[in-house]
Amino acid sequence: KDTETDIPGGRAGQTVAAVDCAGCYAPGGRYPLPSSVMMTAITAREAGVPSVWVASPHPDQVTRAAAHVARADGMLKVGGAQAIAAMAQGVGTVPPANIIVGPGNQWVTAAKSLVQGKCAIDMLAGPSEVLVIADSSSDPATIAADLLAQAEHDVEARPILVCTDAATIEAVDSEVQKQLDALPSPNKETAQAACSKGFAVLAASMEDALAVRDK
C-alpha cells in the first residue's frame, strides 16, 4: 500500500501502482548473469505484470533458459544504453516499458537517468562495493573470498575491510594475494584492478568499526 513518512525538511513516501510492461536488463559483458533475469523477470511475473521483456547482450544458453523459466514474453539480444532505449521507447513488437529494472555498467546507469520520467526505474546504481567488518576471531580465508567475490565482478568495484585486529588484516592481505594468484583469466585481472582501489581500516574497537561503516 502507499506509505508516507516525515523526513528532515519534508516528507517522503512510496506510491504502489500497477504497470502493464516491465523491462528487465541482465548484464552479460564478462559473465552470464542468469540470476539478474530470475530476480527481475520472476518478480514482475509474480506481481502480475501482463508483459515482461528481458534484454541482455550476447545472452548465452543459461541466460535464455532463465528467461524461459521466468516466463518472460521475449528477449532482446542487445545491451548497454541501446537496450535501455529500446525498452523505454518500444521497438518492433516490444511495447514501451512502464518500468525498467536490473543492474548494469555506467552506460546502462546513464541511460536509465535519461529515461526516468518517461518510465520508472529501480535505481541509479554506482560501482559495486563490499565492506567486511572483522575481528581477531574471523577467518582470513573466508574474508578474502568475500572481498574477491566482489572484486572480480568489475574493475571499478571496491573491496573494503574494517578490522579491529592488525594481525588479521595482514593475514587477509596474504590470503587475498594467494586466492588472486589462483583465479583464472579474466577474473584475475579484473580482481587485481579492483583490489588496487580497495583498502583496509584498523579500528580501535568494534564501535569504531561500525562508525567507519556508516561514513
CSV table of N, CA and C in Angstrom, one decimal, residues 88-196:
chain,number,residue,atom,x,y,z
A,88,ALA,N,12.6,1.5,-23.2
A,88,ALA,CA,11.8,2.7,-22.8
A,88,ALA,C,10.9,3.2,-23.9
A,89,GLN,N,11.4,3.1,-25.2
A,89,GLN,CA,10.7,3.6,-26.3
A,89,GLN,C,9.8,2.6,-26.9
A,90,GLY,N,10.1,1.3,-26.8
A,90,GLY,CA,9.4,0.3,-27.5
A,90,GLY,C,10.1,0.1,-28.9
A,91,VAL,N,10.1,-1.1,-29.4
A,91,VAL,CA,10.7,-1.3,-30.7
A,91,VAL,C,10.1,-2.6,-31.3
A,92,GLY,N,9.6,-2.5,-32.6
A,92,GLY,CA,9.0,-3.7,-33.2
A,92,GLY,C,7.8,-4.1,-32.4
A,93,THR,N,7.8,-5.4,-32.0
A,93,THR,CA,6.7,-6.0,-31.2
A,93,THR,C,6.9,-5.8,-29.7
A,94,VAL,N,8.0,-5.1,-29.4
A,94,VAL,CA,8.3,-4.9,-27.9
A,94,VAL,C,7.6,-3.6,-27.5
A,95,PRO,N,6.6,-3.7,-26.6
A,95,PRO,CA,6.0,-2.4,-26.2
A,95,PRO,C,6.8,-1.6,-25.3
A,96,PRO,N,6.6,-0.3,-25.2
A,96,PRO,CA,7.3,0.6,-24.2
A,96,PRO,C,7.1,0.1,-22.8
A,97,ALA,N,8.2,0.0,-22.0
A,97,ALA,CA,8.1,-0.5,-20.7
A,97,ALA,C,7.7,0.7,-19.8
A,98,ASN,N,6.8,0.3,-18.8
A,98,ASN,CA,6.4,1.3,-17.8
A,98,ASN,C,7.5,1.4,-16.7
A,99,ILE,N,8.3,0.3,-16.6
A,99,ILE,CA,9.4,0.3,-15.6
A,99,ILE,C,10.6,-0.5,-16.1
A,100,ILE,N,11.8,-0.1,-15.9
A,100,ILE,CA,13.0,-0.8,-16.3
A,100,ILE,C,13.8,-1.1,-15.1
A,101,VAL,N,14.2,-2.3,-14.9
A,101,VAL,CA,14.9,-2.8,-13.7
A,101,VAL,C,16.1,-3.6,-14.1
A,102,GLY,N,17.0,-3.8,-13.2
A,102,GLY,CA,18.2,-4.6,-13.4
A,102,GLY,C,19.5,-3.9,-13.4
A,103,PRO,N,20.6,-4.6,-13.0
A,103,PRO,CA,21.9,-3.9,-12.9
A,103,PRO,C,22.6,-3.7,-14.3
A,104,GLY,N,23.7,-2.9,-14.2
A,104,GLY,CA,24.4,-2.7,-15.5
A,104,GLY,C,25.6,-1.8,-15.2
A,105,ASN,N,26.3,-1.5,-16.3
A,105,ASN,CA,27.5,-0.7,-16.2
A,105,ASN,C,27.2,0.8,-16.2
A,106,GLN,N,28.2,1.6,-16.3
A,106,GLN,CA,27.9,3.1,-16.3
A,106,GLN,C,27.1,3.6,-17.4
A,107,TRP,N,27.1,2.9,-18.6
A,107,TRP,CA,26.3,3.3,-19.7
A,107,TRP,C,24.9,3.0,-19.5
A,108,VAL,N,24.6,1.8,-18.9
A,108,VAL,CA,23.2,1.5,-18.5
A,108,VAL,C,22.7,2.4,-17.5
A,109,THR,N,23.5,2.8,-16.5
A,109,THR,CA,23.1,3.7,-15.5
A,109,THR,C,22.8,5.1,-16.1
A,110,ALA,N,23.6,5.5,-17.0
A,110,ALA,CA,23.4,6.8,-17.6
A,110,ALA,C,22.2,6.8,-18.5
A,111,ALA,N,21.9,5.7,-19.2
A,111,ALA,CA,20.7,5.6,-20.0
A,111,ALA,C,19.4,5.6,-19.1
A,112,LYS,N,19.5,5.0,-18.0
A,112,LYS,CA,18.4,5.0,-17.0
A,112,LYS,C,18.1,6.4,-16.5
A,113,SER,N,19.2,7.1,-16.3
A,113,SER,CA,19.0,8.5,-15.8
A,113,SER,C,18.2,9.4,-16.8
A,114,LEU,N,18.4,9.0,-18.1
A,114,LEU,CA,17.8,9.8,-19.2
A,114,LEU,C,16.3,9.4,-19.4
A,115,VAL,N,16.0,8.2,-19.2
A,115,VAL,CA,14.6,7.7,-19.5
A,115,VAL,C,13.7,7.8,-18.3
A,116,GLN,N,14.3,8.0,-17.1
A,116,GLN,CA,13.4,8.1,-15.9
A,116,GLN,C,12.6,9.4,-16.1
A,117,GLY,N,11.3,9.2,-15.8
A,117,GLY,CA,10.3,10.3,-16.1
A,117,GLY,C,9.4,9.8,-17.2
A,118,LYS,N,10.1,9.2,-18.3
A,118,LYS,CA,9.3,8.6,-19.3
A,118,LYS,C,8.7,7.3,-18.8
A,119,CYS,N,9.6,6.6,-18.1
A,119,CYS,CA,9.2,5.3,-17.4
A,119,CYS,C,9.9,5.3,-16.0
A,120,ALA,N,9.4,4.4,-15.2
A,120,ALA,CA,10.1,4.3,-13.9
A,120,ALA,C,11.3,3.4,-14.0
A,121,ILE,N,12.2,3.6,-13.1
A,121,ILE,CA,13.4,2.8,-13.0
A,121,ILE,C,13.6,2.3,-11.5
A,122,ASP,N,14.4,1.3,-11.3
A,122,ASP,CA,14.6,0.8,-10.0
A,122,ASP,C,15.5,1.7,-9.2
A,123,MET,N,16.7,2.0,-9.7
A,123,MET,CA,17.6,2.9,-9.1
A,123,MET,C,18.8,3.3,-10.0
A,124,LEU,N,19.6,4.3,-9.6
A,124,LEU,CA,20.8,4.6,-10.3
A,124,LEU,C,21.9,4.1,-9.5
A,125,ALA,N,22.4,2.9,-9.9
A,125,ALA,CA,23.5,2.2,-9.1
A,125,ALA,C,24.8,2.7,-9.4
A,126,GLY,N,25.7,2.8,-8.5
A,126,GLY,CA,27.1,3.1,-8.7
A,126,GLY,C,27.9,1.9,-8.8
A,127,PRO,N,29.3,2.0,-8.8
A,127,PRO,CA,30.2,0.9,-8.8
A,127,PRO,C,29.9,-0.1,-7.6
A,128,SER,N,30.1,-1.3,-7.8
A,128,SER,CA,29.9,-2.3,-6.8
A,128,SER,C,30.9,-2.1,-5.6
A,129,GLU,N,30.4,-2.3,-4.4
A,129,GLU,CA,31.3,-2.1,-3.2
A,129,GLU,C,31.0,-3.3,-2.3
A,130,VAL,N,31.9,-3.7,-1.5
A,130,VAL,CA,31.7,-4.6,-0.4
A,130,VAL,C,32.6,-4.2,0.8
A,131,LEU,N,32.0,-4.2,1.9
A,131,LEU,CA,32.7,-3.8,3.2
A,131,LEU,C,32.5,-5.0,4.2
A,132,VAL,N,33.6,-5.5,4.6
A,132,VAL,CA,33.6,-6.6,5.6
A,132,VAL,C,34.1,-6.1,6.9
A,133,ILE,N,33.3,-6.3,8.0
A,133,ILE,CA,33.8,-5.9,9.3
A,133,ILE,C,34.2,-7.2,10.0
A,134,ALA,N,35.4,-7.2,10.6
A,134,ALA,CA,36.0,-8.4,11.2
A,134,ALA,C,36.8,-8.1,12.5
A,135,ASP,N,37.1,-9.2,13.2
A,135,ASP,CA,37.9,-9.0,14.4
A,135,ASP,C,38.9,-10.2,14.4
A,136,SER,N,39.6,-10.4,15.6
A,136,SER,CA,40.6,-11.5,15.6
A,136,SER,C,40.0,-12.9,15.5
A,137,SER,N,38.7,-13.0,15.7
A,137,SER,CA,38.1,-14.4,15.6
A,137,SER,C,37.7,-14.7,14.2
A,138,SER,N,37.9,-13.8,13.2
A,138,SER,CA,37.4,-14.0,11.9
A,138,SER,C,38.4,-14.8,11.1
A,139,ASP,N,37.9,-15.6,10.1
A,139,ASP,CA,38.7,-16.4,9.3
A,139,ASP,C,39.3,-15.6,8.1
A,140,PRO,N,40.6,-15.4,8.0
A,140,PRO,CA,41.1,-14.6,6.9
A,140,PRO,C,40.8,-15.2,5.5
A,141,ALA,N,40.7,-16.5,5.3
A,141,ALA,CA,40.4,-17.1,4.0
A,141,ALA,C,39.0,-16.8,3.6
A,142,THR,N,38.1,-16.8,4.5
A,142,THR,CA,36.7,-16.5,4.2
A,142,THR,C,36.5,-15.0,3.9
A,143,ILE,N,37.2,-14.2,4.6
A,143,ILE,CA,37.1,-12.7,4.4
A,143,ILE,C,37.7,-12.4,3.0
A,144,ALA,N,38.8,-13.0,2.7
A,144,ALA,CA,39.5,-12.8,1.3
A,144,ALA,C,38.5,-13.3,0.2
A,145,ALA,N,37.9,-14.4,0.4
A,145,ALA,CA,37.0,-14.9,-0.6
A,145,ALA,C,35.8,-14.0,-0.8
A,146,ASP,N,35.3,-13.4,0.3
A,146,ASP,CA,34.2,-12.5,0.2
A,146,ASP,C,34.6,-11.2,-0.6
A,147,LEU,N,35.8,-10.7,-0.3
A,147,LEU,CA,36.3,-9.5,-0.9
A,147,LEU,C,36.5,-9.7,-2.4
A,148,LEU,N,37.1,-10.9,-2.7
A,148,LEU,CA,37.4,-11.2,-4.1
A,148,LEU,C,36.1,-11.5,-4.9
A,149,ALA,N,35.1,-12.0,-4.3
A,149,ALA,CA,33.9,-12.3,-5.0
A,149,ALA,C,33.3,-11.1,-5.6
A,150,GLN,N,33.5,-9.9,-4.9
A,150,GLN,CA,33.0,-8.7,-5.4
A,150,GLN,C,34.0,-8.0,-6.3
A,151,ALA,N,35.3,-8.2,-6.0
A,151,ALA,CA,36.4,-7.6,-6.8
A,151,ALA,C,36.4,-8.1,-8.2
A,152,GLU,N,36.2,-9.4,-8.4
A,152,GLU,CA,36.2,-10.0,-9.7
A,152,GLU,C,35.0,-9.6,-10.6
A,153,HIS,N,34.1,-8.9,-9.9
A,153,HIS,CA,32.8,-8.6,-10.6
A,153,HIS,C,33.1,-7.4,-11.6
A,154,ASP,N,34.0,-6.5,-11.2
A,154,ASP,CA,34.1,-5.3,-12.0
A,154,ASP,C,35.4,-4.6,-11.7
A,155,VAL,N,36.1,-4.0,-12.6
A,155,VAL,CA,37.4,-3.3,-12.3
A,155,VAL,C,37.1,-2.1,-11.5
A,156,GLU,N,35.9,-1.6,-11.5
A,156,GLU,CA,35.6,-0.4,-10.7
A,156,GLU,C,35.0,-0.8,-9.3
A,157,ALA,N,34.9,-2.1,-9.0
A,157,ALA,CA,34.5,-2.5,-7.7
A,157,ALA,C,35.5,-2.1,-6.6
A,158,ARG,N,35.0,-2.0,-5.4
A,158,ARG,CA,35.9,-1.5,-4.3
A,158,ARG,C,35.7,-2.4,-3.1
A,159,PRO,N,36.7,-3.3,-2.8
A,159,PRO,CA,36.6,-4.2,-1.6
A,159,PRO,C,37.2,-3.4,-0.4
A,160,ILE,N,36.5,-3.5,0.7
A,160,ILE,CA,37.0,-2.7,1.9
A,160,ILE,C,36.9,-3.7,3.1
A,161,LEU,N,37.9,-3.6,3.9
A,161,LEU,CA,38.0,-4.4,5.2
A,161,LEU,C,38.1,-3.4,6.3
A,162,VAL,N,37.3,-3.5,7.3
A,162,VAL,CA,37.4,-2.8,8.6
A,162,VAL,C,37.5,-3.8,9.7
A,163,CYS,N,38.7,-3.8,10.4
A,163,CYS,CA,39.0,-4.8,11.3
A,163,CYS,C,39.6,-4.2,12.6
A,164,THR,N,39.4,-4.9,13.7
A,164,THR,CA,39.9,-4.4,15.0
A,164,THR,C,41.2,-5.1,15.3
A,165,ASP,N,41.8,-5.9,14.4
A,165,ASP,CA,43.0,-6.6,14.7
A,165,ASP,C,44.0,-6.5,13.6
A,166,ALA,N,45.2,-6.0,13.9
A,166,ALA,CA,46.2,-5.7,12.8
A,166,ALA,C,46.7,-7.1,12.2
A,167,ALA,N,46.8,-8.1,13.0
A,167,ALA,CA,47.3,-9.4,12.5
A,167,ALA,C,46.3,-10.0,11.6
A,168,THR,N,45.0,-9.8,11.8
A,168,THR,CA,44.0,-10.3,10.9
A,168,THR,C,44.1,-9.6,9.6
A,169,ILE,N,44.3,-8.3,9.6
A,169,ILE,CA,44.4,-7.6,8.4
A,169,ILE,C,45.6,-8.1,7.5
A,170,GLU,N,46.7,-8.3,8.2
A,170,GLU,CA,47.9,-8.8,7.5
A,170,GLU,C,47.6,-10.2,6.9
A,171,ALA,N,46.9,-11.1,7.7
A,171,ALA,CA,46.6,-12.4,7.2
A,171,ALA,C,45.6,-12.4,6.0
A,172,VAL,N,44.7,-11.4,6.1
A,172,VAL,CA,43.7,-11.3,4.9
A,172,VAL,C,44.5,-10.8,3.7
A,173,ASP,N,45.4,-9.9,3.9
A,173,ASP,CA,46.2,-9.4,2.7
A,173,ASP,C,46.9,-10.6,2.0
A,174,SER,N,47.5,-11.4,2.9
A,174,SER,CA,48.2,-12.6,2.3
A,174,SER,C,47.3,-13.6,1.6
A,175,GLU,N,46.1,-13.7,2.2
A,175,GLU,CA,45.1,-14.7,1.7
A,175,GLU,C,44.5,-14.1,0.4
A,176,VAL,N,44.3,-12.8,0.3
A,176,VAL,CA,43.8,-12.2,-0.9
A,176,VAL,C,44.8,-12.5,-2.1
A,177,GLN,N,46.1,-12.3,-1.8
A,177,GLN,CA,47.1,-12.5,-2.8
A,177,GLN,C,47.2,-13.9,-3.3
A,178,LYS,N,47.0,-14.8,-2.3
A,178,LYS,CA,47.1,-16.3,-2.6
A,178,LYS,C,45.9,-16.7,-3.4
A,179,GLN,N,44.7,-16.2,-3.1
A,179,GLN,CA,43.5,-16.5,-3.9
A,179,GLN,C,43.5,-15.8,-5.2
A,180,LEU,N,44.0,-14.6,-5.3
A,180,LEU,CA,44.2,-13.9,-6.6
A,180,LEU,C,45.0,-14.7,-7.5
A,181,ASP,N,46.1,-15.2,-7.1
A,181,ASP,CA,47.0,-16.0,-7.9
A,181,ASP,C,46.3,-17.2,-8.5
A,182,ALA,N,45.3,-17.7,-7.8
A,182,ALA,CA,44.6,-19.0,-8.2
A,182,ALA,C,43.4,-18.7,-9.1
A,183,LEU,N,43.1,-17.4,-9.3
A,183,LEU,CA,41.9,-17.1,-10.2
A,183,LEU,C,42.3,-17.2,-11.6
A,184,PRO,N,41.4,-17.7,-12.4
A,184,PRO,CA,41.6,-17.8,-13.9
A,184,PRO,C,41.4,-16.4,-14.5
A,185,SER,N,41.9,-16.3,-15.7
A,185,SER,CA,41.7,-15.1,-16.5
A,185,SER,C,40.3,-15.2,-17.1
A,186,PRO,N,39.5,-14.1,-17.3
A,186,PRO,CA,39.9,-12.7,-17.0
A,186,PRO,C,39.6,-12.3,-15.5
A,187,ASN,N,39.0,-13.2,-14.7
A,187,ASN,CA,38.7,-12.9,-13.3
A,187,ASN,C,39.9,-12.3,-12.6
A,188,LYS,N,41.0,-12.9,-12.8
A,188,LYS,CA,42.2,-12.5,-12.1
A,188,LYS,C,42.6,-11.0,-12.3
A,189,GLU,N,42.6,-10.6,-13.6
A,189,GLU,CA,43.0,-9.3,-14.0
A,189,GLU,C,41.9,-8.3,-13.5
A,190,THR,N,40.6,-8.7,-13.6
A,190,THR,CA,39.6,-7.8,-13.1
A,190,THR,C,39.7,-7.6,-11.6
A,191,ALA,N,39.9,-8.6,-10.9
A,191,ALA,CA,40.0,-8.5,-9.4
A,191,ALA,C,41.3,-7.8,-9.0
A,192,GLN,N,42.4,-7.9,-9.7
A,192,GLN,CA,43.6,-7.2,-9.4
A,192,GLN,C,43.3,-5.7,-9.5
A,193,ALA,N,42.7,-5.3,-10.6
A,193,ALA,CA,42.4,-3.9,-10.8
A,193,ALA,C,41.5,-3.3,-9.7
A,194,ALA,N,40.5,-4.1,-9.3
A,194,ALA,CA,39.6,-3.7,-8.3
A,194,ALA,C,40.3,-3.6,-6.9
A,195,CYS,N,41.1,-4.6,-6.6
A,195,CYS,CA,41.8,-4.6,-5.3
A,195,CYS,C,42.8,-3.4,-5.2
A,196,SER,N,43.3,-2.9,-6.3
A,196,SER,CA,44.2,-1.8,-6.3
A,196,SER,C,43.4,-0.5,-5.8
